[in-house]
Amino acid sequence: MKQRQILHVDVNNAFLSWTAVEKLKEGYEIDIREIPAVIGGDEERRSGIVLAKSMKAKACGVVTGETLYQARKKCNNLQVYPSSYKIYKKYSNELYNLLLEYTDKIERFSIDECFLDMTDYLPNGTLLDKAKEINKRAKEELGFTVNVGVAHNKLLAKMASDFEKPNKVHTLYENEIPQKIWNLPVGELFMLGRKTVPKLYSMGIKTIGDLAKFDEQILIKKFGKHGKLIWEYANGIDDSEVHFEPETPKSIGNSITLPTDIRGKEKIAEIVLALTEQVTFRIRKYDLLANVVSVQLRTKDFKDYSHQRKLSSSSNSTREIYNTAKEILNEMYKGEFIRLVGVRTDDLCDKNQKQLSLFDDTNSKKQEKIDKSIDLLKNKYGYNAVTRGTVMNVEDIVKAKRKE
DNA sequence: TCTGGGGTCCTAGGACCC
DNA sequence: TCTGGGGTCCTAGGACCC
């Protein structure tokens, strides 16, 4: 098989860089990339965490995910800017359109990361040349910097783009693996998170190289499929394809941290209704049906639990899914103070695949019509144009968070 | 003024059937 | 009377990613 030519493009400090570019365009005099700054959640809504940081904030020891309170303690002149999904979407699309000039085999791995399969798109010039060109053009034409990883599979390209930042191009070919990644702490490996790293440490595995040379069978015995995966990754093995065709989602959900903890089934049910409306609106937009509904709760002391239920027949009806969600809630809720409520639909399938149920009665037809006409209005006048009278107050809480 | 929100995939155990 | 396994479906929860 032909050797694959893969790039991974990763926007440096994406949320912060994009905010900086947007602000400069608006005439803001400071480039927030040049000062100790972070993009943060909203502390009043109890989501005050660091989402992205500038290099100067990083130099103070600020890390992504920590509370703004902690970040300020490390960096007393820290500037905090709010997050805006709309801006991110705009610049993400600009980058994507630039990358389309190089190949149409692009996988949008997240809002700020893409994989490019360049295997059949190098008539003149090398993969490394293209990487350098993309790196240069992003900065010059779009105003923000990217790291580009150059390799023969996705895993190595991704590891490569994570080397020195910002605004760099790095290669990670098979013969460079021992020299470039085997000395790194094992936690740097993609798919090795905070739970597994201590376990590996206790087995004497401290670096990626230690993991690569460890007995694969023992890892499989201890960690199952994940053990096989991380051993292969440590050795640079990855056959996965660049998934350039947009896939339909397998699950769709929304959750919200409440402004204050609440208690009582009825109050929580109102939140569940508002969330269900959001979720079913999104499912219908994709022409999907849900087969499984789940409800997630987080108690005030951060204990998460969730229950789920399979529907007797697939549905995207707000009423049907809400009824199920409410049943689940009634079963699982034990009367604690609740901090976060979530509703998720899983096992989504295409609307056209649905076989007509015997129970497709006039009532559910009526519900479908109601949903359809509400969606029409929401699409025309904005999501918040139409609100159920009963959930007005809750809608205020939930809609304040909506991204679009 | 402590700790987001959106996803994917995997595992373990119980129910149920043959 | 005593006591099989294999397979599938369902649910709860966990690990990981950005």
Short mmCIF file of C-alpha atoms (C1' of nucleotides) in Angstrom, two decimals:
data_model
loop_
_atom_site.label_atom_id
_atom_site.label_comp_id
_atom_site.label_asym_id
_atom_site.label_seq_id
_atom_site.Cartn_x
_atom_site.Cartn_y
_atom_site.Cartn_z
CA MET A 1 0.00 0.00 0.00
CA LYS A 2 1.03 3.50 -0.83
CA GLN A 3 2.50 5.46 2.03
CA ARG A 4 -0.04 7.99 3.23
CA GLN A 5 0.75 11.68 3.46
CA ILE A 6 -1.02 13.27 6.42
CA LEU A 7 -1.07 16.76 7.91
CA HIS A 8 -2.58 17.88 11.20
CA VAL A 9 -3.35 21.59 11.45
CA ASP A 10 -3.88 22.95 14.95
CA VAL A 11 -4.73 26.59 15.68
CA ASN A 12 -2.50 28.02 18.44
CA ASN A 13 -4.58 29.08 21.46
CA ALA A 14 -7.55 29.08 19.14
CA PHE A 15 -10.25 30.81 21.19
CA LEU A 16 -7.86 33.49 22.36
CA SER A 17 -6.20 34.06 18.97
CA TRP A 18 -9.52 34.31 17.19
CA THR A 19 -10.86 36.72 19.78
CA ALA A 20 -7.70 38.80 19.35
CA VAL A 21 -8.13 38.96 15.57
CA GLU A 22 -11.79 39.88 15.86
CA LYS A 23 -11.07 42.60 18.39
CA LEU A 24 -8.28 44.09 16.28
CA LYS A 25 -10.67 44.25 13.35
CA GLU A 26 -13.15 46.11 15.53
CA GLY A 27 -10.47 48.66 16.32
CA TYR A 28 -9.46 47.39 19.74
CA GLU A 29 -5.97 48.71 20.36
CA ILE A 30 -4.52 45.83 22.30
CA ASP A 31 -3.57 42.51 20.78
CA ILE A 32 -4.67 40.24 23.62
CA ARG A 33 -2.18 37.61 22.48
CA GLU A 34 0.58 39.92 23.67
CA ILE A 35 -0.64 40.36 27.27
CA PRO A 36 -1.48 37.97 30.10
CA ALA A 37 -5.03 37.13 29.02
CA VAL A 38 -7.49 34.27 29.00
CA ILE A 39 -10.82 33.39 27.48
CA GLY A 40 -13.05 32.43 30.37
CA GLY A 41 -16.53 31.21 31.14
CA ASP A 42 -19.03 33.26 33.12
CA GLU A 43 -18.46 33.30 36.84
CA GLU A 44 -21.94 34.57 37.54
CA ARG A 45 -23.27 31.51 35.87
CA ARG A 46 -20.83 29.40 37.83
CA SER A 47 -18.89 28.38 34.75
CA GLY A 48 -15.82 30.46 35.53
CA ILE A 49 -13.04 28.36 34.06
CA VAL A 50 -10.14 29.07 31.72
CA LEU A 51 -10.96 28.00 28.14
CA ALA A 52 -7.81 29.38 26.47
CA LYS A 53 -4.74 31.35 27.52
CA SER A 54 -2.12 33.61 25.99
CA MET A 55 1.56 32.71 26.15
CA LYS A 56 2.10 35.31 28.85
CA ALA A 57 -0.72 33.84 30.94
CA LYS A 58 0.82 30.42 30.43
CA ALA A 59 4.16 31.76 31.61
CA CYS A 60 2.46 32.68 34.91
CA GLY A 61 1.40 29.07 35.29
CA VAL A 62 -2.20 29.46 34.17
CA VAL A 63 -3.62 26.20 32.83
CA THR A 64 -6.70 25.45 30.77
CA GLY A 65 -9.63 24.17 32.80
CA GLU A 66 -8.73 25.76 36.11
CA THR A 67 -11.01 28.34 37.72
CA LEU A 68 -10.61 31.99 36.88
CA TYR A 69 -10.21 32.53 40.59
CA GLN A 70 -7.13 30.30 40.66
CA ALA A 71 -5.81 31.83 37.44
CA ARG A 72 -6.03 35.36 38.87
CA LYS A 73 -4.14 34.27 41.93
CA LYS A 74 -1.26 33.20 39.71
CA CYS A 75 -1.36 36.29 37.56
CA ASN A 76 -2.61 39.46 39.20
CA ASN A 77 -2.99 41.55 36.04
CA LEU A 78 -4.78 38.81 34.13
CA GLN A 79 -7.34 40.03 31.60
CA VAL A 80 -10.42 37.89 31.08
CA TYR A 81 -12.45 37.94 27.86
CA PRO A 82 -15.74 36.15 27.25
CA SER A 83 -16.13 33.27 24.85
CA SER A 84 -18.12 33.51 21.62
CA TYR A 85 -18.96 30.44 19.61
CA LYS A 86 -20.07 32.57 16.69
CA ILE A 87 -16.59 34.07 16.28
CA TYR A 88 -14.94 30.67 16.57
CA LYS A 89 -17.21 29.20 13.92
CA LYS A 90 -16.37 32.06 11.56
CA TYR A 91 -12.59 31.71 11.81
CA SER A 92 -12.77 27.94 11.83
CA ASN A 93 -14.56 28.16 8.48
CA GLU A 94 -12.00 30.59 7.11
CA LEU A 95 -9.24 28.15 7.91
CA TYR A 96 -11.20 25.25 6.46
CA ASN A 97 -11.73 27.13 3.21
CA LEU A 98 -8.03 27.86 2.95
CA LEU A 99 -7.21 24.19 3.54
CA LEU A 100 -9.66 23.17 0.83
CA GLU A 101 -7.22 24.66 -1.67
CA TYR A 102 -4.86 21.80 -0.79
CA THR A 103 -7.15 18.78 -0.61
CA ASP A 104 -10.83 18.01 -0.24
CA LYS A 105 -9.99 15.13 2.07
CA ILE A 106 -10.23 17.13 5.29
CA GLU A 107 -11.49 15.84 8.59
CA ARG A 108 -12.67 18.55 10.96
CA PHE A 109 -11.51 16.91 14.14
CA SER A 110 -12.72 19.76 16.31
CA ILE A 111 -13.45 23.44 15.84
CA ASP A 112 -9.73 24.25 15.78
CA GLU A 113 -8.10 21.10 14.39
CA CYS A 114 -8.10 19.44 10.98
CA PHE A 115 -6.53 16.35 9.48
CA LEU A 116 -5.61 16.52 5.80
CA ASP A 117 -5.06 13.48 3.62
CA MET A 118 -2.63 14.75 1.01
CA THR A 119 -1.72 11.32 -0.40
CA ASP A 120 -3.03 11.99 -3.91
CA TYR A 121 -2.61 15.75 -3.79
CA LEU A 122 1.12 16.26 -4.17
CA PRO A 123 1.72 16.63 -7.92
CA ASN A 124 4.51 19.08 -7.28
CA GLY A 125 6.26 19.77 -4.02
CA THR A 126 6.66 17.67 -0.92
CA LEU A 127 4.33 17.22 2.02
CA LEU A 128 6.66 19.33 4.12
CA ASP A 129 6.54 22.16 1.56
CA LYS A 130 2.76 22.20 1.71
CA ALA A 131 2.83 22.23 5.49
CA LYS A 132 5.14 25.24 5.51
CA GLU A 133 2.95 27.01 2.98
CA ILE A 134 -0.20 26.45 5.03
CA ASN A 135 1.58 27.65 8.14
CA LYS A 136 2.71 30.82 6.38
CA ARG A 137 -0.58 31.57 4.68
CA ALA A 138 -2.66 31.14 7.84
CA LYS A 139 -0.66 33.83 9.54
CA GLU A 140 -0.49 36.19 6.57
CA GLU A 141 -3.99 35.81 5.19
CA LEU A 142 -6.08 34.94 8.22
CA GLY A 143 -4.14 36.71 10.96
CA PHE A 144 -3.66 33.80 13.35
CA THR A 145 -0.96 31.17 13.66
CA VAL A 146 -1.21 27.41 13.37
CA ASN A 147 1.03 24.47 14.09
CA VAL A 148 1.25 21.85 11.38
CA GLY A 149 2.22 18.25 12.03
CA VAL A 150 3.68 16.26 9.13
CA ALA A 151 3.60 12.46 9.16
CA HIS A 152 2.41 9.26 7.50
CA ASN A 153 -0.54 8.65 9.79
CA LYS A 154 -2.98 10.72 11.84
CA LEU A 155 -1.60 9.84 15.26
CA LEU A 156 1.95 10.90 14.41
CA ALA A 157 0.75 14.05 12.63
CA LYS A 158 -1.22 14.99 15.72
CA MET A 159 1.67 14.30 18.07
CA ALA A 160 3.93 16.36 15.78
CA SER A 161 1.68 19.43 15.77
CA ASP A 162 1.84 19.35 19.55
CA PHE A 163 5.62 19.89 19.66
CA GLU A 164 7.02 23.38 20.14
CA LYS A 165 4.45 26.17 19.68
CA PRO A 166 3.36 28.55 18.31
CA ASN A 167 3.55 28.97 14.54
CA LYS A 168 5.70 25.89 13.86
CA VAL A 169 5.89 22.99 11.44
CA HIS A 170 7.17 19.65 12.74
CA THR A 171 7.65 16.26 11.16
CA LEU A 172 7.28 12.94 12.90
CA TYR A 173 8.26 10.15 10.54
CA GLU A 174 8.56 6.56 11.69
CA ASN A 175 12.34 6.72 11.99
CA GLU A 176 12.08 9.83 14.19
CA ILE A 177 9.83 8.19 16.79
CA PRO A 178 12.53 7.09 19.28
CA GLN A 179 14.31 10.41 19.16
CA LYS A 180 11.26 12.70 19.15
CA ILE A 181 8.65 11.10 21.40
CA TRP A 182 10.07 8.20 23.37
CA ASN A 183 11.65 10.49 25.93
CA LEU A 184 8.40 12.36 26.60
CA PRO A 185 6.35 11.64 29.74
CA VAL A 186 3.83 8.93 29.00
CA GLY A 187 0.95 11.31 29.74
CA GLU A 188 1.80 13.27 26.59
CA LEU A 189 0.58 10.42 24.44
CA PHE A 190 -2.78 10.99 22.77
CA MET A 191 -5.55 9.04 24.56
CA LEU A 192 -3.64 8.75 27.81
CA GLY A 193 -5.52 10.72 30.41
CA ARG A 194 -5.32 11.45 34.09
CA LYS A 195 -6.80 8.11 35.21
CA THR A 196 -4.49 5.78 33.32
CA VAL A 197 -1.20 7.62 33.79
CA PRO A 198 -0.86 6.85 37.52
CA LYS A 199 -1.58 3.18 36.83
CA LEU A 200 1.18 3.08 34.23
CA TYR A 201 3.53 4.83 36.64
CA SER A 202 2.93 2.15 39.23
CA MET A 203 3.91 -0.41 36.58
CA GLY A 204 7.19 1.40 36.05
CA ILE A 205 6.09 3.02 32.78
CA LYS A 206 7.13 6.66 32.89
CA THR A 207 7.86 7.62 29.28
CA ILE A 208 6.25 6.90 25.94
CA GLY A 209 9.32 4.79 25.18
CA ASP A 210 8.76 2.68 28.31
CA LEU A 211 5.22 2.04 27.09
CA ALA A 212 6.35 1.22 23.56
CA LYS A 213 8.78 -1.41 24.83
CA PHE A 214 6.39 -2.90 27.40
CA ASP A 215 4.75 -6.29 26.85
CA GLU A 216 1.64 -5.65 24.75
CA GLN A 217 -0.18 -8.71 26.09
CA ILE A 218 0.13 -7.53 29.69
CA LEU A 219 -1.30 -4.15 28.71
CA ILE A 220 -4.21 -5.83 26.95
CA LYS A 221 -4.87 -7.99 30.00
CA LYS A 222 -4.88 -4.96 32.24
CA PHE A 223 -6.59 -2.33 30.10
CA GLY A 224 -8.46 -4.31 27.43
CA LYS A 225 -8.85 -2.65 24.06
CA HIS A 226 -7.49 0.59 25.43
CA GLY A 227 -4.29 -1.25 26.39
CA LYS A 228 -3.79 -2.39 22.81
CA LEU A 229 -4.51 1.11 21.53
CA ILE A 230 -2.00 2.92 23.74
CA TRP A 231 0.70 0.36 23.05
CA GLU A 232 0.20 0.83 19.31
CA TYR A 233 0.17 4.60 19.69
CA ALA A 234 3.41 4.54 21.67
CA ASN A 235 4.92 2.67 18.73
CA GLY A 236 3.46 5.10 16.22
CA ILE A 237 1.00 2.59 14.80
CA ASP A 238 -2.31 3.97 13.53
CA ASP A 239 -4.21 2.86 10.42
CA SER A 240 -7.27 5.07 10.88
CA GLU A 241 -8.54 6.98 7.87
CA VAL A 242 -9.07 10.70 7.48
CA HIS A 243 -12.86 10.89 7.74
CA PHE A 244 -13.51 13.71 5.34
CA GLU A 245 -17.20 13.12 4.85
CA PRO A 246 -19.21 14.78 7.59
CA GLU A 247 -20.78 12.11 9.72
CA THR A 248 -24.20 12.39 11.22
CA PRO A 249 -23.98 12.58 14.98
CA LYS A 250 -24.57 9.47 17.05
CA SER A 251 -25.86 11.38 20.03
CA ILE A 252 -27.09 14.89 20.72
CA GLY A 253 -27.53 16.44 24.14
CA ASN A 254 -27.58 19.65 26.10
CA SER A 255 -26.77 20.33 29.72
CA ILE A 256 -26.66 23.36 31.94
CA THR A 257 -25.08 24.36 35.21
CA LEU A 258 -27.79 26.22 37.09
CA PRO A 259 -27.25 29.71 38.49
CA THR A 260 -28.01 28.27 41.92
CA ASP A 261 -28.49 24.74 43.15
CA ILE A 262 -32.11 23.64 43.11
CA ARG A 263 -34.13 20.92 44.80
CA GLY A 264 -37.47 19.33 43.96
CA LYS A 265 -38.73 17.18 41.13
CA GLU A 266 -41.01 19.84 39.66
CA LYS A 267 -38.31 22.48 39.42
CA ILE A 268 -35.86 20.08 37.84
CA ALA A 269 -38.54 18.87 35.43
CA GLU A 270 -38.92 22.41 34.12
CA ILE A 271 -35.24 22.51 33.27
CA VAL A 272 -35.52 19.09 31.68
CA LEU A 273 -38.33 20.41 29.49
CA ALA A 274 -36.37 23.45 28.33
CA LEU A 275 -33.36 21.24 27.56
CA THR A 276 -35.53 18.68 25.77
CA GLU A 277 -36.87 21.43 23.53
CA GLN A 278 -33.33 22.41 22.58
CA VAL A 279 -32.25 18.85 22.01
CA THR A 280 -35.25 17.78 19.93
CA PHE A 281 -35.00 20.98 17.87
CA ARG A 282 -31.45 19.98 17.01
CA ILE A 283 -32.36 16.37 16.22
CA ARG A 284 -35.12 17.49 13.89
CA LYS A 285 -32.75 19.84 12.13
CA TYR A 286 -30.65 16.80 11.19
CA ASP A 287 -33.76 14.78 10.22
CA LEU A 288 -32.86 12.23 12.88
CA LEU A 289 -34.81 10.17 15.35
CA ALA A 290 -33.70 9.16 18.82
CA ASN A 291 -33.91 5.66 20.20
CA VAL A 292 -32.51 6.31 23.67
CA VAL A 293 -33.12 9.17 26.07
CA SER A 294 -30.93 9.88 29.07
CA VAL A 295 -31.02 12.36 31.91
CA GLN A 296 -27.90 13.49 33.74
CA LEU A 297 -27.76 15.12 37.16
CA ARG A 298 -24.85 16.63 39.06
CA THR A 299 -25.33 17.14 42.77
CA LYS A 300 -24.07 20.18 44.56
CA ASP A 301 -21.04 18.19 45.72
CA PHE A 302 -20.18 17.22 42.16
CA LYS A 303 -21.47 13.68 42.09
CA ASP A 304 -22.63 12.82 38.58
CA TYR A 305 -25.14 10.22 37.73
CA SER A 306 -27.31 9.40 34.77
CA HIS A 307 -30.12 7.09 33.79
CA GLN A 308 -31.31 6.21 30.35
CA ARG A 309 -34.18 4.45 28.65
CA LYS A 310 -34.78 2.97 25.25
CA LEU A 311 -37.89 4.27 23.53
CA SER A 312 -40.47 1.75 22.35
CA SER A 313 -40.20 3.40 18.96
CA SER A 314 -37.80 6.02 17.68
CA SER A 315 -38.93 9.61 17.93
CA ASN A 316 -37.99 13.26 17.65
CA SER A 317 -41.15 14.59 19.23
CA THR A 318 -40.60 17.08 22.03
CA ARG A 319 -43.63 15.72 23.86
CA GLU A 320 -42.65 12.06 23.61
CA ILE A 321 -39.05 12.59 24.56
CA TYR A 322 -39.96 14.90 27.40
CA ASN A 323 -42.42 12.35 28.78
CA THR A 324 -39.69 9.73 28.82
CA ALA A 325 -37.14 12.11 30.31
CA LYS A 326 -39.60 12.97 33.05
CA GLU A 327 -40.19 9.30 33.84
CA ILE A 328 -36.45 8.77 34.09
CA LEU A 329 -36.11 11.80 36.34
CA ASN A 330 -38.87 10.59 38.65
CA GLU A 331 -37.09 7.27 38.99
CA MET A 332 -33.60 8.49 39.59
CA TYR A 333 -34.00 11.68 41.57
CA LYS A 334 -33.41 11.17 45.26
CA GLY A 335 -34.13 14.68 46.53
CA GLU A 336 -30.62 16.17 46.62
CA PHE A 337 -29.64 19.69 45.70
CA ILE A 338 -28.80 19.71 42.01
CA ARG A 339 -26.15 21.79 40.28
CA LEU A 340 -26.34 20.55 36.70
CA VAL A 341 -29.09 19.02 34.59
CA GLY A 342 -28.57 17.37 31.21
CA VAL A 343 -30.73 15.70 28.58
CA ARG A 344 -29.17 13.55 25.88
CA THR A 345 -30.52 11.46 23.04
CA ASP A 346 -28.55 8.48 21.78
CA ASP A 347 -28.64 5.79 19.13
CA LEU A 348 -29.84 8.32 16.57
CA CYS A 349 -31.11 7.06 13.24
CA ASP A 350 -32.21 8.50 9.97
CA LYS A 351 -35.82 9.70 9.90
CA ASN A 352 -36.46 7.89 6.64
CA GLN A 353 -35.41 4.56 8.10
CA LYS A 354 -38.26 4.57 10.53
CA GLN A 355 -40.82 1.92 9.88
CA LEU A 356 -44.33 3.13 10.48
CA SER A 357 -45.34 2.10 13.93
CA LEU A 358 -48.76 0.67 14.61
CA PHE A 359 -49.04 3.33 17.25
CA ASP A 360 -48.49 6.17 14.82
CA ASP A 361 -51.85 7.47 15.72
CA THR A 362 -53.50 10.79 15.14
CA ASN A 363 -52.19 12.11 18.42
CA SER A 364 -48.53 11.73 17.49
CA LYS A 365 -49.27 13.13 14.05
CA LYS A 366 -50.69 16.15 15.81
CA GLN A 367 -47.53 16.47 17.94
CA GLU A 368 -45.40 16.26 14.84
CA LYS A 369 -47.32 19.14 13.30
CA ILE A 370 -46.87 21.25 16.41
CA ASP A 371 -43.12 20.59 16.49
CA LYS A 372 -42.83 21.35 12.80
CA SER A 373 -44.56 24.69 13.01
CA ILE A 374 -42.55 25.73 16.06
CA ASP A 375 -39.31 24.78 14.30
CA LEU A 376 -40.37 26.85 11.32
CA LEU A 377 -40.79 29.92 13.49
CA LYS A 378 -37.55 29.26 15.34
CA ASN A 379 -35.66 28.93 12.08
CA LYS A 380 -37.20 32.10 10.75
CA TYR A 381 -37.12 34.37 13.77
CA GLY A 382 -34.48 32.76 15.95
CA TYR A 383 -34.57 30.01 18.54
CA ASN A 384 -35.86 32.26 21.28
CA ALA A 385 -38.81 33.60 19.30
CA VAL A 386 -41.05 30.80 20.45
CA THR A 387 -41.31 29.83 24.07
CA ARG A 388 -43.67 27.68 25.99
CA GLY A 389 -45.51 29.75 28.54
CA THR A 390 -44.84 27.31 31.35
CA VAL A 391 -41.08 27.38 30.98
CA MET A 392 -40.52 31.06 30.41
CA ASN A 393 -38.31 31.58 33.44
CA VAL A 394 -36.31 28.47 32.76
CA GLU A 395 -35.95 29.41 29.14
CA ASP A 396 -34.34 32.62 30.30
CA ILE A 397 -31.68 30.62 32.08
CA VAL A 398 -31.12 28.17 29.28
CA LYS A 399 -31.36 30.51 26.34
CA ALA A 400 -28.84 32.88 27.82
CA LYS A 401 -26.34 30.15 27.17
CA ARG A 402 -27.27 29.33 23.63
CA LYS A 403 -24.47 29.52 21.16
CA GLU A 404 -26.26 30.77 18.10
"C1'" DT B 1 -16.39 34.36 42.80
"C1'" DC B 2 -14.35 26.83 42.83
"C1'" DT B 3 -14.71 23.27 39.55
"C1'" DG B 4 -18.22 24.11 31.29
"C1'" DG B 5 -20.34 21.77 27.67
"C1'" DG B 6 -20.39 18.79 23.68
"C1'" DG B 7 -19.21 14.46 22.16
"C1'" DT B 8 -17.34 9.01 21.26
"C1'" DC B 9 -16.26 4.57 22.72
"C1'" DC B 10 -15.84 0.82 26.02
"C1'" DT B 11 -16.98 -2.31 29.93
"C1'" DA B 12 -19.47 -4.82 33.29
"C1'" DG B 13 -23.46 -6.85 35.00
"C1'" DG B 14 -28.23 -8.30 34.76
"C1'" DA B 15 -32.21 -10.04 32.08
"C1'" DC B 16 -33.69 -13.15 28.96
"C1'" DC B 17 -33.65 -16.74 25.43
"C1'" DC B 18 -32.12 -21.10 23.54
"C1'" DT C 1 -32.20 -33.15 41.05
"C1'" DC C 2 -28.77 -30.11 39.88
"C1'" DT C 3 -26.86 -26.87 37.35
"C1'" DG C 4 -24.62 -25.74 31.66
"C1'" DG C 5 -23.00 -21.99 28.70
"C1'" DG C 6 -23.48 -18.92 24.55
"C1'" DG C 7 -25.54 -14.90 22.60
"C1'" DT C 8 -27.98 -10.55 22.56
"C1'" DC C 9 -30.04 -6.62 24.47
"C1'" DC C 10 -30.26 -3.14 27.91
"C1'" DT C 11 -28.48 0.06 31.37
"C1'" DA C 12 -25.04 2.60 34.40
"C1'" DG C 13 -20.95 4.51 34.58
"C1'" DG C 14 -16.24 5.61 33.31
"C1'" DA C 15 -12.31 7.26 30.38
"C1'" DC C 16 -10.98 10.08 27.01
"C1'" DC C 17 -11.07 13.94 23.58
"C1'" DC C 18 -11.50 19.17 22.36
#
